[in-house]
Amino acid sequence: MIDFNNLSRVHEPKKIEKGIYEWWESQGYFRPEKQRELGLVKENGPRFCITLPPPNVTGVLHLGHAIVLTLEDLMTRYERMKQKETLFLPGTDHAGIATQNVVERELAKKEIYRKEIGRKKFLKEVWDWTNKCQKIILGQSRSMGASCDWTRNRFTLDERYSKAVITAFNHLYKKGLIYRGKYMINWCPGRCESAISNLEAESEEYESYLWYLKYPIIMDKWNGPKEEWASGNWAKGATEFIMLATTRPETLLGDTAVAIAPNHQEFSKYKGKTAVLPVLGRKIPIFEDSYVDPKFGTGALKITPAHDPNDYEIGIKYNLEAITVIDKSGKMVPEYSGKYANLDRFECRNEIIKDLEKEGLLEKIEPYSHTVTHCQRCNTIIEPRISTQWFVRTRTLAREAMDAVKSGRTMMIPEREEMRFYQWMENIRDWCISRQLWWGHQIPVWYCSNGHEICEMEEPIQCPTCNDKTLKQDEDVLDTWFSSGLWPFATLGWPNLESEDFIRYYPNNIRETGIDILFFWVAREMMLGLELTKQSPYRICYFHGIIRNDQGKKISKSMENIEQYDPLKIIEKYGSDSLRFTFIANTVPGKDLNLGKGLLKASKNFCNKIWQSTNYILSNLDKTEKIERFSSLDQMEKLHIGDRWILSRLNKMIKKVNNYYEEYSYINAARSIRSFFWDEFCDWYIEISKIRIYDENERDKITPISILLYVLEITLRLLHPIIPFLTEALWQTLPEKVKDGPALIVAKWPEFDESLIDDMLDQDFGLISSLIREIRRVRKEFNIKPGLKIPLIIQTGDNRELIKNTASEIIALSHIDQNQFKIDETDVPKHSARIVLQGIIIYLPLEGIIDLNIEIERISKQIKLIEEHKQKSEKKLSGPFSQRANPEIVQREEEKLKQLKERKRILEEQLEILR
Ligand SMILES: [Zn+2]
Ligand SMILES: [Zn+2]
């Protein structure tokens, strides 16, 4: 635990973050029950609930999880400070195929194989792995500062959650929304040996070939092959052939037709004839169909309904037989493959091509590039396959989900995602929910020996139709998205509608997730949520972008220096607050973030700045006898213009930032607070306040100190949701008198005070700060020693009052000699630098301040040097360069010349003053 009284003088995140997290957790602030008990929220006041997208138990967290944790924690902390009862509910996802694969890979290293050890032992291994992973994920989430209620931590395979999954299945089954059917699915014949969703398949351009094959046609004189296949005489006697092109010659074993494009010049005459399929000699029909693209290959296609999704559709249309010739593991099925029996599909391809050539049935081979689909998990080429699977009927569910978005019951941020959502939902196919895996929720359906199908919550004793007692449960498990699709309500106690959590926190307020997961997950949650609870599962759906490296590349495990993108390593080096600030100050919903060291360093600098400024302010507390809380009413008379200015700026900023938080525009909130704190509060107000704090004769030190504390305390509150650790640590060190409550995490969100906002004052002070900046610039240009107090003559124009009121600020902040600060004097010494700004003219007499001769020499040298560069550039531009070089480079050169001329003009003016 942390000792707030003994914080180090410098910001050392490692020393504070863990302790602060433990302290928050031990105080119970993350738990809604405790929030009520402590009187922080009203019993039946507004509530806020967000369910954390459960990380997969496949390994440690990466930056994608870190941004999720940051954004959702920010939202939760903000709402908690708005005095809502908040629940940030965490958990993990069993992640079916992904986890099974990881564990299989791990076991293979020890030469242990899934199929050898069997289902029961294998599942025990996966559970061990899961428990280990969950511990790591828990620790990582804590180090990100996520203020989750860990007492409600859920896992998609825990007992209560599993009950929800089975209830959902039963409900949909009994309503006819789940059915078992034959379907062409993506099949991974690799390590997965399972159906793969479209979303788990990745398409890639692939350099391959187009094989032109000839199938002989039955004619009066030739009635089919007489000789063995691969004898070289198989097609002997055939006179007519139809030629077609294919990218997959091995599938010809499953061909059941040849289709030709309508009105084909050469092949129309074969319409209605019969072709003989090479290898087994099967006789197949030739017909015409507009599906065939006349421009592809020869304008004729082999039709393989069992191994191509488009051919499958044609097969249904013409009632063709679908013959599966490739088995679950990618090997040729003996019954249909003759001499190629049991060969791997790609070996078969090589062999069959050799034999086709031998038989004179291979016309030619052309290089051809086309897209090939790979399994995302094991990279095996996907095999389309007809198999019996379980499906969810999605048509009506999708319509409900679209209606919920159209009617505004669920809103998407950014809004353009709604269009993508509709497009997807309008084209949705039935959702294949069965997976041939071991790790997951086993399908709650049993079969009796007479083939009756029984769907129940628990294992039935006998078949209700035939009373048979030998029942067998379906071996498949459910798609992992089926269970995660129930996340917003199954975590809250559904299907128990009386559950207090379900009543209090459903629907969730927001679903925040990566943009890449819209269809995987959000679509499922919307469909299942609306069907099962009759409510949209959340009101807002907020999508953040994907995190990339500083060159804009997607961060992947195979990347070089991948460890520098490990969130724990980043936290170790920069601190959790810096990482969080980097995310928030640089991401817009739906846009990707290129994360580099530069951004992290900038955030760390900002954190240091807050730490040091706070320490500086606290170190001045002994300058005043008592500490007062600033309250606008009784102190207004004592305020200087600078005080009123910072109060106006602060309240304007609060107003703006509150809107940004309400509009989910966190990037603008973070940047506004940073620029206020750094550019206005630290750079100006802290400097101005020193005038009174360090003046021996000044009696009122309470005012500047109470304003310093007031601005600081509010800024810490505004920053808390973004950088919780550092703000809590510093807030705890502020005097009790200037804050309310036991902890910043449960402090009230700041409101702005309209009466303190003064636009005129902002303008006036803006003018004064510009003047001071100009004086500082001139001092630098003439090489005036930084601390040296110099004379100044100011002709105030219309601003006499303003200048008089701010004289002490101008004098202090631009190091002017108080006795030589002259207002509206007309007698200006010869060697004086001049500044003109909005009708105000300032003269800085230089004689006696700098050595005129040395400066003349220095500036003359500079002019000479610039002149040389200028001539070079002019020569270059007048030569052949300007015609030949890239116009962009020429433009850059012209720009350079312009700058040189301008610089020379300024230096010549300075020289004029000095001579
Ligand atoms: Zn696979
Ligand atoms: Zn039965």
XYZ file of N, CA and C in Angstrom, residues 1 8 20 90 150 167 172 188 248 263 274 278 326 358 418 472 589-590 620 636 647 720 722 727 766 814 909:
81
model
N 0.854 -1.201 0.000
C 0.000 0.000 0.000
C 0.887 1.248 0.000
N 8.001 10.893 -3.614
C 9.309 11.389 -4.031
C 9.148 12.731 -4.749
N -1.029 2.523 -5.276
C -2.280 3.278 -5.367
C -3.407 2.344 -5.787
N -15.324 -7.108 -15.466
C -14.266 -7.748 -16.245
C -14.522 -9.236 -16.477
N -13.511 -6.633 -9.485
C -12.963 -7.983 -9.675
C -13.776 -9.062 -8.967
N -29.131 -22.177 -22.071
C -30.473 -21.598 -22.116
C -30.708 -20.894 -23.446
N -33.458 -20.679 -28.696
C -33.422 -20.505 -30.145
C -33.862 -21.780 -30.864
N -11.105 -26.120 -42.318
C -9.652 -26.130 -42.207
C -9.210 -27.575 -42.066
N -7.998 -25.883 -59.941
C -7.912 -27.002 -59.008
C -8.186 -28.322 -59.706
N -24.686 -19.344 -75.785
C -24.325 -18.989 -77.181
C -22.825 -19.040 -77.429
N -23.077 -35.605 -73.462
C -22.525 -36.154 -72.241
C -21.001 -36.207 -72.348
N -12.488 -37.779 -66.764
C -11.239 -38.539 -66.661
C -11.149 -39.288 -65.330
N -12.614 -35.024 -51.030
C -11.500 -34.703 -50.134
C -12.027 -34.818 -48.708
N -0.288 -37.573 -69.895
C -0.018 -38.876 -70.512
C -1.168 -39.296 -71.427
N -22.322 2.682 -38.946
C -23.695 2.202 -39.078
C -23.936 1.699 -40.492
N -26.745 -40.231 -26.869
C -25.379 -39.767 -27.086
C -25.419 -38.277 -27.377
N -12.030 8.038 -32.615
C -12.769 6.804 -32.880
C -12.655 6.376 -34.348
N -12.393 5.100 -34.533
C -12.384 4.555 -35.885
C -11.114 4.797 -36.678
N 5.465 26.323 -1.704
C 5.223 27.724 -1.348
C 4.188 27.914 -0.250
N -12.978 38.377 -4.846
C -12.934 39.047 -6.138
C -12.204 40.388 -6.094
N -8.520 32.487 -13.998
C -9.817 31.944 -13.586
C -10.777 31.873 -14.777
N -8.031 13.170 -14.078
C -8.046 11.866 -13.405
C -8.486 10.692 -14.275
N -8.037 10.160 -17.261
C -7.018 9.844 -18.278
C -5.759 9.306 -17.611
N -2.517 11.608 -10.771
C -3.423 12.629 -10.260
C -3.868 12.291 -8.843
N -4.317 38.547 -23.400
C -3.676 37.995 -24.603
C -2.717 39.024 -25.190
N 9.438 40.241 -18.249
C 10.419 40.478 -19.314
C 11.688 41.128 -18.780
N 17.909 45.427 -40.653
C 17.181 46.380 -39.811
C 17.857 46.524 -38.453
